[in-house]
Short mmCIF file of C-alpha atoms in Angstrom, two decimals:
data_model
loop_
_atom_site.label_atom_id
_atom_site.label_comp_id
_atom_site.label_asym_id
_atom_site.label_seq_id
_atom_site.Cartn_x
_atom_site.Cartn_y
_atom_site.Cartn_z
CA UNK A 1 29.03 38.71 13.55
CA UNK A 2 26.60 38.03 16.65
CA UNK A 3 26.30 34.63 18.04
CA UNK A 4 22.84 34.24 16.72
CA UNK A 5 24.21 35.15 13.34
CA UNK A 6 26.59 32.61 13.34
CA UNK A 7 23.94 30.08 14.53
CA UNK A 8 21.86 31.20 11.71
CA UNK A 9 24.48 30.77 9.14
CA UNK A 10 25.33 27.34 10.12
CA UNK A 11 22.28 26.12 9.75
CA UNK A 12 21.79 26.96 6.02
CA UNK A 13 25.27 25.85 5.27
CA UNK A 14 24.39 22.55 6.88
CA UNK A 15 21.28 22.61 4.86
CA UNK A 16 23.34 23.64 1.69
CA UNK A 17 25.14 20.94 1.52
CA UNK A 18 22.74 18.37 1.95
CA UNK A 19 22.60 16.14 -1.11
CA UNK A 20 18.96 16.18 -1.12
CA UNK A 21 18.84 20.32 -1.50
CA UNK A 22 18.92 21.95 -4.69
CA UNK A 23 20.46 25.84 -4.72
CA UNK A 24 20.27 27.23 -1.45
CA UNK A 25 19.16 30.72 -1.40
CA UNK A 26 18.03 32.08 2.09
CA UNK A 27 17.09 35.33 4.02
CA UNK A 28 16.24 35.72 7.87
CA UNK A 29 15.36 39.60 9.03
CA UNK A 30 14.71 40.22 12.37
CA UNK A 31 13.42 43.02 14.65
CA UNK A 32 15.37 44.57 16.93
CA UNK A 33 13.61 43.44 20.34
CA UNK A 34 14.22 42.70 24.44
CA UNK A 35 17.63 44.74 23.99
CA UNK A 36 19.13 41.93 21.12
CA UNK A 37 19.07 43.90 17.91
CA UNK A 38 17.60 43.32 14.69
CA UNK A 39 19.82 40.95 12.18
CA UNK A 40 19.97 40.04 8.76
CA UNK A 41 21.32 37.01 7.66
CA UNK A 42 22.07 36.11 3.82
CA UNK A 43 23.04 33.07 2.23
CA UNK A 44 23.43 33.25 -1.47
CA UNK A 45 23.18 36.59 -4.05
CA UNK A 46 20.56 38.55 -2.87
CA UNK A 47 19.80 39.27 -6.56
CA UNK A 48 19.48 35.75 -8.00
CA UNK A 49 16.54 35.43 -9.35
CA UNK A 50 14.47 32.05 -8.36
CA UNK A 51 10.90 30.81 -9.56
CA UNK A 52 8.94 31.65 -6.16
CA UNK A 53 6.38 28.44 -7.14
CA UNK A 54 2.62 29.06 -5.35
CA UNK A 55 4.14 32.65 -3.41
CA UNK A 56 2.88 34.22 -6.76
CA UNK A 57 -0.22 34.14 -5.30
CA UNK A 58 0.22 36.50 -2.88
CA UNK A 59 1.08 38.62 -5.67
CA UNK A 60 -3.00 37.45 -7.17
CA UNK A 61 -4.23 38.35 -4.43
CA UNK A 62 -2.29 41.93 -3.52
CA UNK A 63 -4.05 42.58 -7.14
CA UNK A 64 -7.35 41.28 -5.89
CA UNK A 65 -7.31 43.18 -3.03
CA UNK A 66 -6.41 46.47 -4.60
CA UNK A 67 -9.34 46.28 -6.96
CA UNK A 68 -11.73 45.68 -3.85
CA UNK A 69 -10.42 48.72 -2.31
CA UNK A 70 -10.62 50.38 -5.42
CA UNK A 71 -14.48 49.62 -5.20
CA UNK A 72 -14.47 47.53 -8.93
CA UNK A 73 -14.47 43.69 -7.27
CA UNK A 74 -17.08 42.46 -4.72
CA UNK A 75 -15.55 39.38 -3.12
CA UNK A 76 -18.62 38.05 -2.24
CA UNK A 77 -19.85 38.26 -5.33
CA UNK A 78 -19.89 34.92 -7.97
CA UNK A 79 -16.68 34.90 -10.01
CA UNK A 80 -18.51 33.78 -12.98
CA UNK A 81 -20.04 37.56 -13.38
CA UNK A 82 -16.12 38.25 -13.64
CA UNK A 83 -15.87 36.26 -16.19
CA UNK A 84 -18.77 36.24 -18.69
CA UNK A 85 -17.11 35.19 -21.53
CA UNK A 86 -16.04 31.43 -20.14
CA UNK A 87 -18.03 28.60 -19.08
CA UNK A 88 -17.48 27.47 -15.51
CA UNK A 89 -20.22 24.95 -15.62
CA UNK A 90 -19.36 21.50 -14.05
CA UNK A 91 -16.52 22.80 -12.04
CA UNK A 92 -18.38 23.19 -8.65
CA UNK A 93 -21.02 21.59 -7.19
CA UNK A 94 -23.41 20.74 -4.22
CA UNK A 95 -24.18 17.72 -2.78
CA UNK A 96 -27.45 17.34 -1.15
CA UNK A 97 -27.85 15.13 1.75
CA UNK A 98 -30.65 12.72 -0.46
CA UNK A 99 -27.80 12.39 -2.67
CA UNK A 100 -28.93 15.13 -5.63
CA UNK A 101 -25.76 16.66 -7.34
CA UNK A 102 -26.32 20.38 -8.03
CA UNK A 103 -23.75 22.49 -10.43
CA UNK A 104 -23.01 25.63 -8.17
CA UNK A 105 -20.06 26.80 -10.46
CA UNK A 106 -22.46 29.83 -10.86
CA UNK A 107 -22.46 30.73 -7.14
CA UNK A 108 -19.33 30.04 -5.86
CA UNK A 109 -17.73 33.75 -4.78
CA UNK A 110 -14.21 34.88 -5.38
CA UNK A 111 -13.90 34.86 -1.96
CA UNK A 112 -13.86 31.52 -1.65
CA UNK A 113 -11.94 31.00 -4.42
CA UNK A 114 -9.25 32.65 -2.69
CA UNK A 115 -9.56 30.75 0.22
CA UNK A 116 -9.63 27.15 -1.55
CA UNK A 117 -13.13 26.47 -0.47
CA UNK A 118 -14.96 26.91 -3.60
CA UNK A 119 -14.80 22.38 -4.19
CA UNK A 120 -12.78 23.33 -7.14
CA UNK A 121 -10.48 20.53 -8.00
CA UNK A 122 -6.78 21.45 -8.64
CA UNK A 123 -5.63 20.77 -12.44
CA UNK A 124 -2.10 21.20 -11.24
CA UNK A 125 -1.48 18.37 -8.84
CA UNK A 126 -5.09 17.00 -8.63
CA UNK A 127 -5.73 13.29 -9.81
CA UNK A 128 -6.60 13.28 -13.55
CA UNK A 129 -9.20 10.40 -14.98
CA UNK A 130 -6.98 10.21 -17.63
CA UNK A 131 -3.96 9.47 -16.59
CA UNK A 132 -0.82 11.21 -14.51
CA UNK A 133 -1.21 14.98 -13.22
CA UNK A 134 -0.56 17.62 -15.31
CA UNK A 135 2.61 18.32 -13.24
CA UNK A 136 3.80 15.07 -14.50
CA UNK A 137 3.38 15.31 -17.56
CA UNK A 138 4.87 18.05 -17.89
CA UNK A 139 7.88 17.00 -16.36
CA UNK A 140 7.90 13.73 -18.76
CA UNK A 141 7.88 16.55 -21.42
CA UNK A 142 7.36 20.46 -20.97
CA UNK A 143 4.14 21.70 -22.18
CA UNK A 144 2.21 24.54 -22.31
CA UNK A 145 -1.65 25.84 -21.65
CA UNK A 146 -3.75 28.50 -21.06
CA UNK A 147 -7.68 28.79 -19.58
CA UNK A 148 -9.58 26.87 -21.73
CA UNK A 149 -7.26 23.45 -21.10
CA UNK A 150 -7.31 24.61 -17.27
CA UNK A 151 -10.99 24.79 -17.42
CA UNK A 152 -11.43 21.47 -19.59
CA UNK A 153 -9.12 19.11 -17.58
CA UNK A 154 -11.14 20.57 -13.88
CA UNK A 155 -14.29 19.36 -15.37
CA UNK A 156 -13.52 16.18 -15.79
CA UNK A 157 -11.86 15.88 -12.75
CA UNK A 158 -13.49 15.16 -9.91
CA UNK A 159 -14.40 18.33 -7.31
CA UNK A 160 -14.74 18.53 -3.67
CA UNK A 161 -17.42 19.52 -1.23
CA UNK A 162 -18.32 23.29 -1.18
CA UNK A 163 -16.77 24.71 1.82
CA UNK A 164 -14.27 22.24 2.72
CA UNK A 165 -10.69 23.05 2.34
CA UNK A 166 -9.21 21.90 -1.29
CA UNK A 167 -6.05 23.78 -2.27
CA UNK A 168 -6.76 24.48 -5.79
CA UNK A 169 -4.42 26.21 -8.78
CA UNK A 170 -7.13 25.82 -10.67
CA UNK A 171 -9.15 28.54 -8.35
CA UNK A 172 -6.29 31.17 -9.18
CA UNK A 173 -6.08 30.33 -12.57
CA UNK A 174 -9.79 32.30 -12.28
CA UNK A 175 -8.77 34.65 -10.10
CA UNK A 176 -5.31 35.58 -12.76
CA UNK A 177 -8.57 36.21 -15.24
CA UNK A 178 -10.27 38.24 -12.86
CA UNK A 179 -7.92 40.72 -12.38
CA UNK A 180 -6.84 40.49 -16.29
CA UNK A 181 -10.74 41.15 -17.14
CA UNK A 182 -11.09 43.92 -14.22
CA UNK A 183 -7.50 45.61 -15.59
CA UNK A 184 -8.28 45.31 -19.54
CA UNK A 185 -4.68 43.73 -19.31
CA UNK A 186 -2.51 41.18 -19.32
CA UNK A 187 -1.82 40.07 -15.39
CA UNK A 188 1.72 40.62 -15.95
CA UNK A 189 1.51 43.99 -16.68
CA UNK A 190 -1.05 44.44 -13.49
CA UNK A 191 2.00 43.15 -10.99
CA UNK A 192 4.11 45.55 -12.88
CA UNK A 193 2.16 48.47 -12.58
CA UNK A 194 0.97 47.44 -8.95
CA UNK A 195 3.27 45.82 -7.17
CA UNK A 196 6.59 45.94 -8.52
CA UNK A 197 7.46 49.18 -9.85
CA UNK A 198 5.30 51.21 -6.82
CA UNK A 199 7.44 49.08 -4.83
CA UNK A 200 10.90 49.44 -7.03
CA UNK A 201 11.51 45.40 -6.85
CA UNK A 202 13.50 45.45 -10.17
CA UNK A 203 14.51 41.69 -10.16
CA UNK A 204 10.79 40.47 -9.88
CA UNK A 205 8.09 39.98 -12.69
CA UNK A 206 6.28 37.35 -13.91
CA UNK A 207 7.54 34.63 -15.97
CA UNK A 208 5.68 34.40 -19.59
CA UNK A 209 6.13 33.52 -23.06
CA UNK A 210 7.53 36.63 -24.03
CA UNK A 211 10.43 36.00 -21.36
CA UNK A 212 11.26 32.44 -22.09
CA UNK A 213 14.81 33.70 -23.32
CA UNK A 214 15.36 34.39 -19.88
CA UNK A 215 15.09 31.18 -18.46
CA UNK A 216 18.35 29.97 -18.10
CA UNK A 217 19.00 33.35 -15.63
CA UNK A 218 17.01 31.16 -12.93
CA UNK A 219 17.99 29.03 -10.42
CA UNK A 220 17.62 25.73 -11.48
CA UNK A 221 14.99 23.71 -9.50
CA UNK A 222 15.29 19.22 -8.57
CA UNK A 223 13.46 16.75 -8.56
CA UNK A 224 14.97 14.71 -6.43
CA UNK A 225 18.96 14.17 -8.18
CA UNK A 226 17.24 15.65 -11.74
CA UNK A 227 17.68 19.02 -12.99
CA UNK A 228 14.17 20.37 -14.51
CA UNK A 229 13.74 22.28 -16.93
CA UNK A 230 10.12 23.53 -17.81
CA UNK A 231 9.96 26.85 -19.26
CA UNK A 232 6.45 26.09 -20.80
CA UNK A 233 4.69 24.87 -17.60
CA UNK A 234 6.11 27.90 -15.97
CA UNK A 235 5.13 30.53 -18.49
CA UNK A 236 1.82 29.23 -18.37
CA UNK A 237 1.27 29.92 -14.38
CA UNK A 238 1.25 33.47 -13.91
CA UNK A 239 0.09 34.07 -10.47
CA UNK A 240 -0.15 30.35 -9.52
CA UNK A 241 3.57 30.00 -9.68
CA UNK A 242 5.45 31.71 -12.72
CA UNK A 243 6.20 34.84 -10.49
CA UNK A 244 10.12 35.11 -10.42
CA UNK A 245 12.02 37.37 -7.48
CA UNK A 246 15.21 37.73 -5.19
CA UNK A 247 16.06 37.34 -1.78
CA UNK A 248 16.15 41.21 -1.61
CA UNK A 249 12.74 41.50 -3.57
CA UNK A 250 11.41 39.05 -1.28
CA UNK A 251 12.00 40.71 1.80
CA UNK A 252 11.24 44.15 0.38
CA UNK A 253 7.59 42.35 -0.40
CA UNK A 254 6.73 40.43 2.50
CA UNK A 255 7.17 43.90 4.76
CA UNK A 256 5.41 46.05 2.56
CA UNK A 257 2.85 43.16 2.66
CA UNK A 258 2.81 43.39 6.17
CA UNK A 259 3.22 46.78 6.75
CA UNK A 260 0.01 47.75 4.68
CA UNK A 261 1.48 49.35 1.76
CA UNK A 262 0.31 46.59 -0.20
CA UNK A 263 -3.34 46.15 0.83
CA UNK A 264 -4.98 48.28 3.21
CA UNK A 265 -4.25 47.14 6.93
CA UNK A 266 -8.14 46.48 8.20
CA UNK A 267 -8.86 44.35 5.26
CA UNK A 268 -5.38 42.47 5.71
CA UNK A 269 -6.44 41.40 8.98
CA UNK A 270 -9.66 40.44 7.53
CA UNK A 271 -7.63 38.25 5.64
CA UNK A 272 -5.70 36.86 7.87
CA UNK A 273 -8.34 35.32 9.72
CA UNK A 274 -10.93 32.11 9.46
CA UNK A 275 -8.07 30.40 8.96
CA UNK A 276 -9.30 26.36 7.74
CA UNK A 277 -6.69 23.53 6.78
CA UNK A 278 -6.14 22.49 3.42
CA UNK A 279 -3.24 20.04 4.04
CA UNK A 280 -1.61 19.23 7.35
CA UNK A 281 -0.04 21.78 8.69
CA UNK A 282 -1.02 23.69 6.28
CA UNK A 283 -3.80 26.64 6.68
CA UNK A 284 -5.94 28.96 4.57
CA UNK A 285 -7.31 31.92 5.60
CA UNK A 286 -8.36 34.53 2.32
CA UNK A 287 -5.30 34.48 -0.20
CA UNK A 288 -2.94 33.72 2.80
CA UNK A 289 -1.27 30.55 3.85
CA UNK A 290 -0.60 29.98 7.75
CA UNK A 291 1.84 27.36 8.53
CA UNK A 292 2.21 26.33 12.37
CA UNK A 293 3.44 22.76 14.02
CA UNK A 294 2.52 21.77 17.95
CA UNK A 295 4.81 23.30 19.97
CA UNK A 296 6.54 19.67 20.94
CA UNK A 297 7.93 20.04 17.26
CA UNK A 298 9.39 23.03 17.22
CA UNK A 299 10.99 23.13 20.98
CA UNK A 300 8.50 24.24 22.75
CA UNK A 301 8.63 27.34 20.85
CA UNK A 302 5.19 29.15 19.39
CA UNK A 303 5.47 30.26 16.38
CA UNK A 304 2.93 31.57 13.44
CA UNK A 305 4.10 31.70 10.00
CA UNK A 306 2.18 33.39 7.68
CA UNK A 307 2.43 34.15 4.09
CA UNK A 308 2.93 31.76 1.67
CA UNK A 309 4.99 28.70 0.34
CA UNK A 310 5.24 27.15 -2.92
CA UNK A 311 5.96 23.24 -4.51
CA UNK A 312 9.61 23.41 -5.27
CA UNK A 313 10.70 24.26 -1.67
CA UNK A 314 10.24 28.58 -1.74
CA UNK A 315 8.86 29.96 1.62
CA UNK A 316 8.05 33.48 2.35
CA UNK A 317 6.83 33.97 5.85
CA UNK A 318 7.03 36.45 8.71
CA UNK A 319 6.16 34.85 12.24
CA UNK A 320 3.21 37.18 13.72
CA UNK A 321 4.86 36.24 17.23
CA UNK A 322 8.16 37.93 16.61
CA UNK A 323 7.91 39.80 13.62
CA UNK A 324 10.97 37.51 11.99
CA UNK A 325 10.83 36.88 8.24
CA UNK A 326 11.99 34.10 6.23
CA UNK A 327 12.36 34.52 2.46
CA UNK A 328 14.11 31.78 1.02
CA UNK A 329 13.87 28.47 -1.38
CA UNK A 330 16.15 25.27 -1.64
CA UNK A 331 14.88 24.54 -4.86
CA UNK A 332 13.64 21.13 -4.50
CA UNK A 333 10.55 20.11 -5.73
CA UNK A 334 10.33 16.21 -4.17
CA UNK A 335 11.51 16.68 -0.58
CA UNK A 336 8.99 19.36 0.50
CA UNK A 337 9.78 19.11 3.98
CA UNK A 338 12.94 20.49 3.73
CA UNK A 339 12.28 24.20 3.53
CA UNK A 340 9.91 24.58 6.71
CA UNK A 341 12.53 22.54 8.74
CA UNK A 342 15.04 24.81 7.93
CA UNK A 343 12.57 27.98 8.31
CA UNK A 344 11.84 26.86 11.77
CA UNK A 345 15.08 26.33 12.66
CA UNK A 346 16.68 29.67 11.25
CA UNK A 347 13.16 31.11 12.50
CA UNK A 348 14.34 29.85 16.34
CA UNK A 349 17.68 30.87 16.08
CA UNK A 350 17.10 34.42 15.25
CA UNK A 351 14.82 35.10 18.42
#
């Protein structure tokens, strides 16, 4: 084992055995490059399955991008012509600057639902006028839900400014109809036929009620000291969090992601650009999630993650400077700082 190696692996054990970590489960591959060859450092099965939170929609958005290629999904387009048979009134709007109000849910484009800047506000984790967030609740007592709650509960809510930045599961809760509307089937059945089997990542699919059985096969993810356990919320995000992979799956994703086997390599870079910030230092660009910190934070060392994250500490990144990915989650859902720490640092130590 290589000295970098050995670095690498001592940081995840440290990490592991932090009390405030849940499961650790964590991947670094990098290229070979500058005469050091490539590694790949595992911590954990590589097969364990995990809930991959907000990555799953990556997985929305390989789908979205496939059916753009495929010439059956205009991006600039409204989303509402996607979806004829629901009522998106109320969700968006426009505020003039003599103070008018003006419902825009009609206009907004899937394109900016993908990149958060529809105003949508996020049912999820978005302050409710009636009380706690849905996460929440949920976690007071697993429930389940489906479109028409998701669409209720965002119109009562209160939505942001057209253009700005908002990170919304609400938006992708659209999109997951888009592509179920587009495909004349259910969404898990499009990441089947799409992504997974083309791409033979056996140990990934997405978590619905038909699979609830299988729940207990996950890593379990904290809150804090608290073990959760919400099979309903989960089966009722599709491809704003209920996707479920590996560490192998994971990696096998991310390159062919990268690589363009996925989505077709001039539109990926289309994608992966316009980049605006939805929460510090988090960034958006179109389906893709950018996550970079001053260089005084991270050793003087540049780096630019992109990819995607998710809530209960998953990351799933490759650093456009030096090609190195991180596919991992500590399966905490309170101490979301954790999991980039520990990306930067494994991230560092395999350059």
């Amino acid at each position: 084992m290589s000295t970098r190696e050995q670095r690498i692996h001592r940081l995840i054990e440290r990490s592991a055995a932090d009390p405030r970590t849940g499961e650790v489960l964590w991947r670094v591959v990098a290229p070979a490059t500058n005469g050091e060859p490539g590694l790949d450092v595992v911590h954990g099965d590589l097969d364990r399955p995990f809930f991959v939170a907000s990555v799953s929609k990556l997985f929305t958005v390989v789908c979205l991008a496939q059916l753009r290629d495929e010439g059956r999904l205009d991006w600039d387009a409204p989303i509402a012509g996607y979806l004829p048979d629901l009522d998106l009134s109320g969700l968006a709007v426009d505020n003039g600057r003599d103070g008018s109000v003006r419902d825009v849910s009609g206009e907004i484009t899937v394109r900016e639902v993908m990149a958060h800047t529809a105003g949508l506000a996020d049912y999820f984790e978005g302050p409710r006028p009636d009380g706690p967030t849905t996460l929440e609740r949920a976690m007071q007592n697993d429930f389940g839900w489906g479109e028409a709650e998701v669409i209720e509960w965002t119109r009562a809510m209160t939505p942001a400014r057209r253009g700005r930045g908002l990170y919304s599961d609400t938006g992708f809760q659209l999109l997951d109809g888009v592509v179920e509307r587009l495909d004349g089937r259910p969404f898990a059945a499009s990441v089947r036929a799409r992504i997974t089997e083309p791409l033979g990542l056996d140990h990934t699919s997405v978590f619905t009620t038909d699979t609830l059985d299988r729940f207990d096969e996950m890593a379990v993810i904290r809150h804090g000291d608290r073990d959760l356990r919400l099979p309903l919320l989960l089966a009722s995000c599709g491809g704003q969090g209920g996707v479920v992979s590996t560490l192998r799956d994971g990696v096998t994703f991310l390159q062919a992601f990268f690589d363009g086997r996925l989505v077709d390599r001039a539109l990926l870079d289309e994608m992966l650009t316009d980049w605006h910030r939805i929460f510090s230092p988090l960034e958006y660009g179109t389906g893709v999630m950018r996550f970079r910190l001053p260089a005084v934070f991270t050793g003087f060392r540049s780096f630019e993650f992109q990819g995607h994250s998710g809530a209960s500490g998953v990351v799933w990144y490759r650093d456009a400077r030096s090609g190195v990915l991180v596919v991992g989650t500590v399966n905490q859902l309170k101490q979301r700082q954790l999991p980039y720490q520990l990306m930067i640092r494994t991230a560092a130590a395999a350059r």
